[in-house]
Structures are given as C-alpha cells and as structure tokens.
C-alpha cells in the first residue's frame, strides 16, 4: 500500500472519488468509487450544471440537473473522502468520521434547497449552495465530535 498523507488523500478524493484508493492500491474499492462517480455524474448531468453555474447561468444549471441522481453525489463523494482519510491513519481516531458524515448530511440538504436558497440577496444555484452548506456541516461535525469526546471523558474519566 502506498502511503499518502491525510491531506494528499483528501485532495485526490476531491479531484475524483476513488483516486486516493487507487493510489493506495485498493483497486476494487477505487474502481467501484470511480465507476459510481461516473454513473452519478453522467446521469445527473453534473458537469453541464457545473459549467452553467460557473458561467453564471443558474437557471440553466437547475434545468440541466437531474436532482434524483445528484442527491446520491454528496454521500458518495464524502464517503470516498472519509475512506481515503481513514486509510491514511496509523491508529484508530474515535469519532473521526463525524465531520465527514455531517458534511454529507448538510450538503445533501443544500442540494434540496439549492433551487430557492439565497444569501445576502444572491442566488448561488445548485452547485454553489451545497458548497456553502458544507461549512455548517463541517463545523457541526467537529462540534458533535468534540462534545461526545468531552462528555465521554467527564463521565468515564478512567476509560480511554
């Protein structure tokens, strides 16, 4: 298995889910993630929606997306990132998955609200709205993780 840093693993997963797994010689898992990403991407018209969003055509981006398919994307994407991150850890880190899981939840909700969500009078559309929802997702995930660890330490001071 090729050693990747945590940052390198996450960055390759951001580039394309499954790339980190392939670099770490987890060929079955990496191939499955790449294939699933490709299927969801094509079926949801995600690349066209991304292009339209970057060109400022938010309604064209909404019209291009198949929301039934794109709803799968946040969970697949963040699972691939979590798996890549987890594979780089030398030892188990308790509740390290929570920021990833909360990001998946919040980004999925961001997809749901992306056709009507505005911030400061700006309509970010179906690509940028989920990215905005990533921020409270990661903050919530870390807060929940540290709250659990804090209360666990308070009520079980002798246990690790």
Tab-separated table of N, CA and C in Angstrom:
chain	number	residue	atom	x	y	z
A	1	UNK	N	0.848	-1.177	0.000
A	1	UNK	CA	0.000	0.000	0.000
A	1	UNK	C	0.895	1.242	0.000
A	2	UNK	N	0.588	2.183	-0.856
A	2	UNK	CA	1.343	3.435	-0.923
A	2	UNK	C	0.886	4.332	0.214
A	3	UNK	N	1.840	4.912	0.921
A	3	UNK	CA	1.492	5.835	1.995
A	3	UNK	C	1.179	7.206	1.422
A	4	UNK	N	0.017	7.710	1.763
A	4	UNK	CA	-0.376	9.070	1.413
A	4	UNK	C	-0.550	9.846	2.708
A	5	UNK	N	-0.291	11.129	2.661
A	5	UNK	CA	-0.625	11.959	3.818
A	5	UNK	C	-2.140	12.135	3.840
A	6	UNK	N	-2.655	12.549	4.984
A	6	UNK	CA	-4.104	12.793	5.083
A	6	UNK	C	-4.542	13.838	4.066
A	7	UNK	N	-3.767	14.913	3.966
A	7	UNK	CA	-4.112	15.983	3.034
A	7	UNK	C	-4.082	15.489	1.590
A	8	UNK	N	-3.047	14.739	1.232
A	8	UNK	CA	-2.946	14.215	-0.134
A	8	UNK	C	-4.119	13.290	-0.451
A	9	UNK	N	-4.477	12.439	0.492
A	9	UNK	CA	-5.597	11.514	0.283
A	9	UNK	C	-6.901	12.278	0.067
A	10	UNK	N	-7.142	13.285	0.894
A	10	UNK	CA	-8.378	14.060	0.749
A	10	UNK	C	-8.369	14.849	-0.553
A	11	UNK	N	-7.233	15.439	-0.905
A	11	UNK	CA	-7.166	16.236	-2.140
A	11	UNK	C	-7.405	15.373	-3.380
A	12	UNK	N	-6.853	14.155	-3.419
A	12	UNK	CA	-7.108	13.274	-4.563
A	12	UNK	C	-8.570	12.842	-4.594
A	13	UNK	N	-9.183	12.672	-3.423
A	13	UNK	CA	-10.608	12.328	-3.390
A	13	UNK	C	-11.471	13.492	-3.836
A	14	UNK	N	-11.039	14.718	-3.552
A	14	UNK	CA	-11.765	15.884	-4.045
A	14	UNK	C	-11.667	15.934	-5.568
A	15	UNK	N	-10.489	15.608	-6.099
A	15	UNK	CA	-10.315	15.599	-7.557
A	15	UNK	C	-11.265	14.597	-8.203
A	16	UNK	N	-11.316	13.391	-7.675
A	16	UNK	CA	-12.250	12.371	-8.165
A	16	UNK	C	-12.352	11.269	-7.120
A	17	UNK	N	-13.556	11.005	-6.626
A	17	UNK	CA	-13.716	9.923	-5.661
A	17	UNK	C	-13.163	8.609	-6.218
A	18	UNK	N	-12.315	7.972	-5.424
A	18	UNK	CA	-11.694	6.718	-5.832
A	18	UNK	C	-10.227	6.855	-6.187
A	19	UNK	N	-9.772	8.051	-6.536
A	19	UNK	CA	-8.362	8.232	-6.905
A	19	UNK	C	-7.424	7.883	-5.750
A	20	UNK	N	-7.743	8.322	-4.541
A	20	UNK	CA	-6.884	8.007	-3.394
A	20	UNK	C	-6.801	6.507	-3.170
A	21	UNK	N	-7.938	5.842	-3.295
A	21	UNK	CA	-7.953	4.396	-3.100
A	21	UNK	C	-7.076	3.709	-4.150
A	22	UNK	N	-7.144	4.175	-5.387
A	22	UNK	CA	-6.296	3.602	-6.434
A	22	UNK	C	-4.820	3.841	-6.130
A	23	UNK	N	-4.468	5.040	-5.668
A	23	UNK	CA	-3.079	5.334	-5.311
A	23	UNK	C	-2.592	4.469	-4.156
A	24	UNK	N	-3.516	4.095	-3.265
A	24	UNK	CA	-3.149	3.247	-2.125
A	24	UNK	C	-3.286	1.760	-2.457
A	25	UNK	N	-3.451	1.464	-3.735
A	25	UNK	CA	-3.548	0.095	-4.258
A	25	UNK	C	-4.767	-0.666	-3.734
A	26	UNK	N	-5.814	0.066	-3.423
A	26	UNK	CA	-7.102	-0.532	-3.069
A	26	UNK	C	-7.931	-0.526	-4.358
A	27	UNK	N	-7.549	-1.409	-5.277
A	27	UNK	CA	-8.045	-1.337	-6.650
A	27	UNK	C	-9.544	-1.587	-6.782
A	28	UNK	N	-10.068	-2.569	-6.068
A	28	UNK	CA	-11.503	-2.852	-6.183
A	28	UNK	C	-12.331	-1.678	-5.681
A	29	UNK	N	-11.975	-1.209	-4.501
A	29	UNK	CA	-12.707	-0.095	-3.907
A	29	UNK	C	-12.556	1.166	-4.756
A	30	UNK	N	-11.338	1.459	-5.179
A	30	UNK	CA	-11.099	2.644	-6.002
A	30	UNK	C	-11.855	2.598	-7.312
A	31	UNK	N	-11.821	1.448	-7.969
A	31	UNK	CA	-12.536	1.299	-9.240
A	31	UNK	C	-14.041	1.450	-9.035
A	32	UNK	N	-14.570	0.837	-7.985
A	32	UNK	CA	-16.001	0.960	-7.693
A	32	UNK	C	-16.393	2.422	-7.470
A	33	UNK	N	-15.605	3.153	-6.699
A	33	UNK	CA	-15.916	4.560	-6.430
A	33	UNK	C	-15.842	5.407	-7.700
A	34	UNK	N	-14.836	5.168	-8.538
A	34	UNK	CA	-14.718	5.917	-9.798
A	34	UNK	C	-15.911	5.613	-10.699
A	35	UNK	N	-16.276	4.341	-10.807
A	35	UNK	CA	-17.405	3.953	-11.664
A	35	UNK	C	-18.710	4.562	-11.139
A	36	UNK	N	-18.938	4.474	-9.830
A	36	UNK	CA	-20.152	5.068	-9.257
A	36	UNK	C	-20.189	6.575	-9.480
A	37	UNK	N	-19.047	7.239	-9.298
A	37	UNK	CA	-18.990	8.684	-9.532
A	37	UNK	C	-19.324	8.994	-10.978
A	38	UNK	N	-18.770	8.222	-11.896
A	38	UNK	CA	-19.020	8.439	-13.322
A	38	UNK	C	-20.507	8.260	-13.645
A	39	UNK	N	-21.108	7.198	-13.127
A	39	UNK	CA	-22.532	6.937	-13.390
A	39	UNK	C	-23.394	8.081	-12.852
A	40	UNK	N	-23.170	8.459	-11.597
A	40	UNK	CA	-23.970	9.538	-11.000
A	40	UNK	C	-23.729	10.852	-11.736
A	41	UNK	N	-22.486	11.118	-12.078
A	41	UNK	CA	-22.138	12.351	-12.789
A	41	UNK	C	-22.868	12.434	-14.123
A	42	UNK	N	-22.815	11.367	-14.901
A	42	UNK	CA	-23.445	11.362	-16.227
A	42	UNK	C	-24.967	11.410	-16.102
A	43	UNK	N	-25.528	10.580	-15.222
A	43	UNK	CA	-26.983	10.516	-15.091
A	43	UNK	C	-27.589	11.818	-14.553
A	44	UNK	N	-26.816	12.548	-13.756
A	44	UNK	CA	-27.334	13.796	-13.178
A	44	UNK	C	-27.028	15.021	-14.037
A	45	UNK	N	-26.244	14.841	-15.107
A	45	UNK	CA	-25.790	15.981	-15.935
A	45	UNK	C	-24.982	16.974	-15.109
A	46	UNK	N	-24.215	16.462	-14.178
A	46	UNK	CA	-23.493	17.288	-13.218
A	46	UNK	C	-22.485	18.225	-13.886
A	47	UNK	N	-21.719	17.723	-14.843
A	47	UNK	CA	-20.708	18.573	-15.479
A	47	UNK	C	-21.339	19.746	-16.219
A	48	UNK	N	-22.455	19.518	-16.895
A	48	UNK	CA	-23.149	20.610	-17.578
A	48	UNK	C	-23.651	21.633	-16.557
A	49	UNK	N	-24.180	21.148	-15.442
A	49	UNK	CA	-24.657	22.053	-14.390
A	49	UNK	C	-23.503	22.860	-13.796
A	50	UNK	N	-22.352	22.217	-13.605
A	50	UNK	CA	-21.173	22.934	-13.104
A	50	UNK	C	-20.778	24.026	-14.089
A	51	UNK	N	-20.712	23.673	-15.355
A	51	UNK	CA	-20.331	24.647	-16.379
A	51	UNK	C	-21.297	25.833	-16.384
A	52	UNK	N	-22.593	25.564	-16.377
A	52	UNK	CA	-23.583	26.640	-16.394
A	52	UNK	C	-23.480	27.515	-15.138
A	53	UNK	N	-23.227	26.902	-13.991
A	53	UNK	CA	-23.079	27.674	-12.756
A	53	UNK	C	-21.868	28.598	-12.822
A	54	UNK	N	-20.756	28.081	-13.299
A	54	UNK	CA	-19.557	28.912	-13.391
A	54	UNK	C	-19.717	30.026	-14.418
A	55	UNK	N	-20.593	29.832	-15.379
A	55	UNK	CA	-20.885	30.885	-16.356
A	55	UNK	C	-21.952	31.859	-15.854
A	56	UNK	N	-22.491	31.598	-14.661
A	56	UNK	CA	-23.490	32.483	-14.069
A	56	UNK	C	-24.914	32.199	-14.500
A	57	UNK	N	-25.137	31.105	-15.207
A	57	UNK	CA	-26.473	30.732	-15.696
A	57	UNK	C	-27.129	29.761	-14.712
A	58	UNK	N	-27.609	30.291	-13.602
A	58	UNK	CA	-28.126	29.431	-12.537
A	58	UNK	C	-29.386	28.674	-12.955
A	59	UNK	N	-30.281	29.313	-13.687
A	59	UNK	CA	-31.495	28.614	-14.114
A	59	UNK	C	-31.150	27.488	-15.086
A	60	UNK	N	-30.202	27.724	-15.986
A	60	UNK	CA	-29.767	26.666	-16.909
A	60	UNK	C	-29.122	25.519	-16.138
A	61	UNK	N	-28.422	25.845	-15.061
A	61	UNK	CA	-27.816	24.820	-14.214
A	61	UNK	C	-28.892	23.968	-13.543
A	62	UNK	N	-29.930	24.626	-13.030
A	62	UNK	CA	-31.049	23.903	-12.405
A	62	UNK	C	-31.742	23.015	-13.435
A	63	UNK	N	-31.985	23.577	-14.610
A	63	UNK	CA	-32.677	22.825	-15.664
A	63	UNK	C	-31.865	21.615	-16.121
A	64	UNK	N	-30.550	21.725	-16.090
A	64	UNK	CA	-29.688	20.637	-16.552
A	64	UNK	C	-29.648	19.475	-15.564
A	65	UNK	N	-29.695	19.783	-14.274
A	65	UNK	CA	-29.513	18.756	-13.250
A	65	UNK	C	-30.706	17.819	-13.140
A	66	UNK	N	-30.406	16.546	-12.948
A	66	UNK	CA	-31.412	15.566	-12.555
A	66	UNK	C	-31.246	15.386	-11.044
A	67	UNK	N	-32.135	15.989	-10.285
A	67	UNK	CA	-31.997	16.014	-8.829
A	67	UNK	C	-32.141	14.628	-8.204
A	68	UNK	N	-32.865	13.723	-8.858
A	68	UNK	CA	-32.971	12.358	-8.337
A	68	UNK	C	-31.607	11.669	-8.315
A	69	UNK	N	-30.756	11.990	-9.272
A	69	UNK	CA	-29.421	11.404	-9.324
A	69	UNK	C	-28.416	12.186	-8.488
A	70	UNK	N	-28.475	13.508	-8.540
A	70	UNK	CA	-27.455	14.312	-7.851
A	70	UNK	C	-27.548	14.161	-6.337
A	71	UNK	N	-28.708	13.744	-5.836
A	71	UNK	CA	-28.859	13.545	-4.391
A	71	UNK	C	-27.922	12.452	-3.858
A	72	UNK	N	-27.490	11.540	-4.710
A	72	UNK	CA	-26.549	10.498	-4.288
A	72	UNK	C	-25.122	11.024	-4.170
A	73	UNK	N	-24.830	12.102	-4.872
A	73	UNK	CA	-23.446	12.552	-5.018
A	73	UNK	C	-22.780	12.954	-3.699
A	74	UNK	N	-23.425	13.762	-2.836
A	74	UNK	CA	-22.733	14.164	-1.606
A	74	UNK	C	-22.299	12.983	-0.737
A	75	UNK	N	-23.154	11.983	-0.602
A	75	UNK	CA	-22.799	10.833	0.239
A	75	UNK	C	-21.657	10.026	-0.362
A	76	UNK	N	-21.708	9.795	-1.667
A	76	UNK	CA	-20.618	9.071	-2.324
A	76	UNK	C	-19.317	9.855	-2.204
A	77	UNK	N	-19.378	11.130	-2.495
A	77	UNK	CA	-18.204	11.997	-2.502
A	77	UNK	C	-17.557	12.048	-1.118
A	78	UNK	N	-18.369	12.272	-0.095
A	78	UNK	CA	-17.816	12.388	1.251
A	78	UNK	C	-17.442	11.037	1.843
A	79	UNK	N	-18.126	9.970	1.438
A	79	UNK	CA	-17.684	8.641	1.870
A	79	UNK	C	-16.307	8.334	1.299
A	80	UNK	N	-16.093	8.646	0.026
A	80	UNK	CA	-14.782	8.406	-0.592
A	80	UNK	C	-13.698	9.210	0.121
A	81	UNK	N	-14.018	10.444	0.495
A	81	UNK	CA	-13.054	11.262	1.233
A	81	UNK	C	-12.771	10.662	2.609
A	82	UNK	N	-13.833	10.250	3.297
A	82	UNK	CA	-13.659	9.643	4.620
A	82	UNK	C	-12.814	8.378	4.515
A	83	UNK	N	-13.131	7.528	3.561
A	83	UNK	CA	-12.402	6.277	3.407
A	83	UNK	C	-10.928	6.535	3.095
A	84	UNK	N	-10.664	7.513	2.249
A	84	UNK	CA	-9.278	7.858	1.925
A	84	UNK	C	-8.555	8.367	3.172
A	85	UNK	N	-9.207	9.244	3.910
A	85	UNK	CA	-8.632	9.778	5.151
A	85	UNK	C	-8.368	8.652	6.143
A	86	UNK	N	-9.379	7.806	6.353
A	86	UNK	CA	-9.269	6.701	7.311
A	86	UNK	C	-8.130	5.757	6.941
A	87	UNK	N	-7.935	5.543	5.649
A	87	UNK	CA	-6.888	4.628	5.193
A	87	UNK	C	-5.485	5.165	5.461
A	88	UNK	N	-5.360	6.465	5.702
A	88	UNK	CA	-4.040	7.040	5.989
A	88	UNK	C	-3.709	7.016	7.474
A	89	UNK	N	-4.706	6.768	8.315
A	89	UNK	CA	-4.479	6.807	9.757
A	89	UNK	C	-3.655	5.611	10.205
A	90	UNK	N	-2.698	5.871	11.054
A	90	UNK	CA	-1.862	4.796	11.606
A	90	UNK	C	-2.568	4.099	12.763
A	91	UNK	N	-3.460	4.832	13.433
A	91	UNK	CA	-4.242	4.253	14.525
A	91	UNK	C	-5.660	4.811	14.470
A	92	UNK	N	-6.573	4.098	15.082
A	92	UNK	CA	-7.987	4.496	15.087
A	92	UNK	C	-8.167	5.809	15.845
A	93	UNK	N	-8.898	6.749	15.237
A	93	UNK	CA	-9.248	8.005	15.906
A	93	UNK	C	-10.753	7.996	16.138
A	94	UNK	N	-11.108	8.032	17.399
A	94	UNK	CA	-12.510	7.928	17.780
A	94	UNK	C	-13.329	9.093	17.225
A	95	UNK	N	-14.434	8.753	16.602
A	95	UNK	CA	-15.402	9.714	16.055
A	95	UNK	C	-14.837	10.604	14.947
A	96	UNK	N	-13.747	10.193	14.330
A	96	UNK	CA	-13.153	10.979	13.237
A	96	UNK	C	-14.082	11.051	12.032
A	97	UNK	N	-15.024	10.140	11.947
A	97	UNK	CA	-15.960	10.116	10.818
A	97	UNK	C	-17.017	11.212	10.896
A	98	UNK	N	-17.273	11.756	12.075
A	98	UNK	CA	-18.400	12.677	12.255
A	98	UNK	C	-18.347	13.928	11.373
A	99	UNK	N	-17.213	14.604	11.223
A	99	UNK	CA	-17.209	15.762	10.313
A	99	UNK	C	-17.582	15.386	8.875
A	100	UNK	N	-17.153	14.232	8.417
A	100	UNK	CA	-17.478	13.784	7.062
A	100	UNK	C	-18.970	13.479	6.931
A	101	UNK	N	-19.514	12.786	7.931
A	101	UNK	CA	-20.934	12.422	7.906
A	101	UNK	C	-21.812	13.671	7.952
A	102	UNK	N	-21.485	14.594	8.833
A	102	UNK	CA	-22.278	15.822	8.919
A	102	UNK	C	-22.167	16.647	7.643
A	103	UNK	N	-20.993	16.650	7.029
A	103	UNK	CA	-20.860	17.331	5.730
A	103	UNK	C	-21.781	16.688	4.703
A	104	UNK	N	-21.817	15.365	4.672
A	104	UNK	CA	-22.700	14.673	3.723
A	104	UNK	C	-24.154	15.055	3.975
A	105	UNK	N	-24.573	15.083	5.242
A	105	UNK	CA	-25.947	15.469	5.570
A	105	UNK	C	-26.242	16.890	5.099
A	106	UNK	N	-25.393	17.812	5.492
A	106	UNK	CA	-25.643	19.228	5.188
A	106	UNK	C	-25.572	19.515	3.695
A	107	UNK	N	-24.613	18.914	2.998
A	107	UNK	CA	-24.508	19.141	1.552
A	107	UNK	C	-25.738	18.577	0.845
A	108	UNK	N	-26.238	17.435	1.288
A	108	UNK	CA	-27.461	16.875	0.708
A	108	UNK	C	-28.641	17.822	0.924
A	109	UNK	N	-28.750	18.383	2.115
A	109	UNK	CA	-29.798	19.377	2.374
A	109	UNK	C	-29.574	20.605	1.490
A	110	UNK	N	-28.320	20.987	1.293
A	110	UNK	CA	-28.004	22.094	0.390
A	110	UNK	C	-28.479	21.834	-1.020
A	111	UNK	N	-28.350	20.594	-1.483
A	111	UNK	CA	-28.868	20.232	-2.809
A	111	UNK	C	-30.381	20.429	-2.838
A	112	UNK	N	-31.062	19.997	-1.769
A	112	UNK	CA	-32.522	20.116	-1.720
A	112	UNK	C	-32.990	21.569	-1.773
A	113	UNK	N	-32.278	22.441	-1.096
A	113	UNK	CA	-32.675	23.854	-1.044
A	113	UNK	C	-32.052	24.700	-2.153
A	114	UNK	N	-31.254	24.108	-2.993
A	114	UNK	CA	-30.465	24.876	-3.963
A	114	UNK	C	-31.279	25.593	-5.027
A	115	UNK	N	-32.526	25.212	-5.211
A	115	UNK	CA	-33.343	25.893	-6.225
A	115	UNK	C	-34.005	27.159	-5.683
A	116	UNK	N	-33.918	27.375	-4.363
A	116	UNK	CA	-34.577	28.560	-3.796
A	116	UNK	C	-33.760	29.303	-2.751
A	117	UNK	N	-32.607	28.799	-2.393
A	117	UNK	CA	-31.781	29.408	-1.347
A	117	UNK	C	-31.080	30.664	-1.869
A	118	UNK	N	-31.173	31.735	-1.079
A	118	UNK	CA	-30.441	32.971	-1.372
A	118	UNK	C	-29.667	33.384	-0.131
A	119	UNK	N	-28.516	33.984	-0.340
A	119	UNK	CA	-27.717	34.507	0.759
A	119	UNK	C	-27.288	35.922	0.399
A	120	UNK	N	-27.662	36.858	1.248
A	120	UNK	CA	-27.384	38.280	1.015
A	120	UNK	C	-27.914	38.739	-0.341
A	121	UNK	N	-29.089	38.218	-0.716
A	121	UNK	CA	-29.718	38.604	-1.972
A	121	UNK	C	-29.108	37.979	-3.213
A	122	UNK	N	-28.189	37.043	-3.013
A	122	UNK	CA	-27.529	36.371	-4.145
A	122	UNK	C	-28.042	34.942	-4.218
A	123	UNK	N	-28.368	34.507	-5.419
A	123	UNK	CA	-28.836	33.141	-5.657
A	123	UNK	C	-27.652	32.302	-6.148
A	124	UNK	N	-27.048	31.483	-5.260
A	124	UNK	CA	-25.859	30.726	-5.655
A	124	UNK	C	-26.125	29.526	-6.562
A	125	UNK	N	-27.361	29.051	-6.617
A	125	UNK	CA	-27.697	27.957	-7.520
A	125	UNK	C	-27.343	26.584	-6.987
A	126	UNK	N	-27.547	25.550	-7.818
A	126	UNK	CA	-27.443	24.169	-7.350
A	126	UNK	C	-26.018	23.637	-7.181
A	127	UNK	N	-25.030	24.353	-7.639
A	127	UNK	CA	-23.650	23.903	-7.455
A	127	UNK	C	-23.030	24.586	-6.244
A	128	UNK	N	-23.205	25.887	-6.134
A	128	UNK	CA	-22.562	26.633	-5.058
A	128	UNK	C	-23.314	26.552	-3.731
A	129	UNK	N	-24.633	26.375	-3.749
A	129	UNK	CA	-25.387	26.263	-2.495
A	129	UNK	C	-24.914	25.075	-1.663
A	130	UNK	N	-24.778	23.867	-2.234
A	130	UNK	CA	-24.264	22.763	-1.415
A	130	UNK	C	-22.863	23.030	-0.868
A	131	UNK	N	-22.049	23.759	-1.631
A	131	UNK	CA	-20.714	24.107	-1.126
A	131	UNK	C	-20.819	25.015	0.096
A	132	UNK	N	-21.772	25.926	0.075
A	132	UNK	CA	-21.993	26.809	1.223
A	132	UNK	C	-22.453	25.989	2.427
A	133	UNK	N	-23.323	25.007	2.192
A	133	UNK	CA	-23.825	24.159	3.274
A	133	UNK	C	-22.731	23.256	3.850
A	134	UNK	N	-21.640	23.087	3.133
A	134	UNK	CA	-20.506	22.309	3.633
A	134	UNK	C	-19.933	22.945	4.899
A	135	UNK	N	-19.931	24.272	4.948
A	135	UNK	CA	-19.326	24.985	6.082
A	135	UNK	C	-20.041	24.670	7.398
A	136	UNK	N	-21.371	24.853	7.497
A	136	UNK	CA	-22.007	24.464	8.767
A	136	UNK	C	-21.942	22.955	9.005
A	137	UNK	N	-21.843	22.174	7.933
A	137	UNK	CA	-21.729	20.728	8.093
A	137	UNK	C	-20.447	20.330	8.793
A	138	UNK	N	-19.341	20.885	8.353
A	138	UNK	CA	-18.058	20.516	8.964
A	138	UNK	C	-17.953	21.075	10.377
A	139	UNK	N	-18.460	22.292	10.576
A	139	UNK	CA	-18.448	22.872	11.929
A	139	UNK	C	-19.296	22.022	12.871
A	140	UNK	N	-20.505	21.649	12.442
A	140	UNK	CA	-21.382	20.806	13.265
A	140	UNK	C	-20.737	19.465	13.562
A	141	UNK	N	-20.117	18.875	12.552
A	141	UNK	CA	-19.469	17.584	12.742
A	141	UNK	C	-18.362	17.629	13.778
A	142	UNK	N	-17.521	18.663	13.708
A	142	UNK	CA	-16.455	18.799	14.702
A	142	UNK	C	-17.021	19.112	16.088
A	143	UNK	N	-18.049	19.964	16.156
A	143	UNK	CA	-18.659	20.276	17.455
A	143	UNK	C	-19.251	19.028	18.105
A	144	UNK	N	-19.967	18.233	17.329
A	144	UNK	CA	-20.552	16.998	17.868
A	144	UNK	C	-19.450	16.036	18.297
A	145	UNK	N	-18.429	15.896	17.469
A	145	UNK	CA	-17.303	15.007	17.799
A	145	UNK	C	-16.665	15.415	19.130
A	146	UNK	N	-16.331	16.701	19.257
A	146	UNK	CA	-15.659	17.147	20.474
A	146	UNK	C	-16.595	17.146	21.679
A	147	UNK	N	-17.876	17.379	21.475
A	147	UNK	CA	-18.835	17.293	22.580
A	147	UNK	C	-18.928	15.860	23.094
A	148	UNK	N	-19.002	14.905	22.184
A	148	UNK	CA	-19.054	13.496	22.595
A	148	UNK	C	-17.788	13.123	23.349
A	149	UNK	N	-16.638	13.504	22.807
A	149	UNK	CA	-15.373	13.177	23.472
A	149	UNK	C	-15.275	13.854	24.840
A	150	UNK	N	-15.738	15.095	24.932
A	150	UNK	CA	-15.701	15.823	26.204
A	150	UNK	C	-16.577	15.133	27.245
A	151	UNK	N	-17.840	14.851	26.876
A	151	UNK	CA	-18.753	14.233	27.837
A	151	UNK	C	-18.350	12.802	28.156
A	152	UNK	N	-17.787	12.126	27.201
A	152	UNK	CA	-17.300	10.774	27.458
A	152	UNK	C	-16.173	10.811	28.489
A	153	UNK	N	-15.278	11.783	28.360
A	153	UNK	CA	-14.181	11.925	29.319
A	153	UNK	C	-14.700	12.340	30.698
A	154	UNK	N	-15.749	13.158	30.745
A	154	UNK	CA	-16.319	13.610	32.021
A	154	UNK	C	-16.986	12.473	32.782
A	155	UNK	N	-17.693	11.605	32.047
A	155	UNK	CA	-18.456	10.546	32.704
A	155	UNK	C	-17.696	9.229	32.800
A	156	UNK	N	-16.614	9.090	32.080
A	156	UNK	CA	-15.774	7.893	32.134
A	156	UNK	C	-14.309	8.316	32.249
A	157	UNK	N	-13.913	8.984	33.328
A	157	UNK	CA	-12.555	9.525	33.398
A	157	UNK	C	-11.460	8.465	33.407
A	158	UNK	N	-11.766	7.238	33.822
A	158	UNK	CA	-10.739	6.200	33.895
A	158	UNK	C	-10.636	5.361	32.636
A	159	UNK	N	-11.585	5.516	31.722
A	159	UNK	CA	-11.582	4.718	30.495
A	159	UNK	C	-11.007	5.537	29.358
A	160	UNK	N	-10.338	4.841	28.439
A	160	UNK	CA	-9.781	5.523	27.270
A	160	UNK	C	-10.657	5.332	26.086
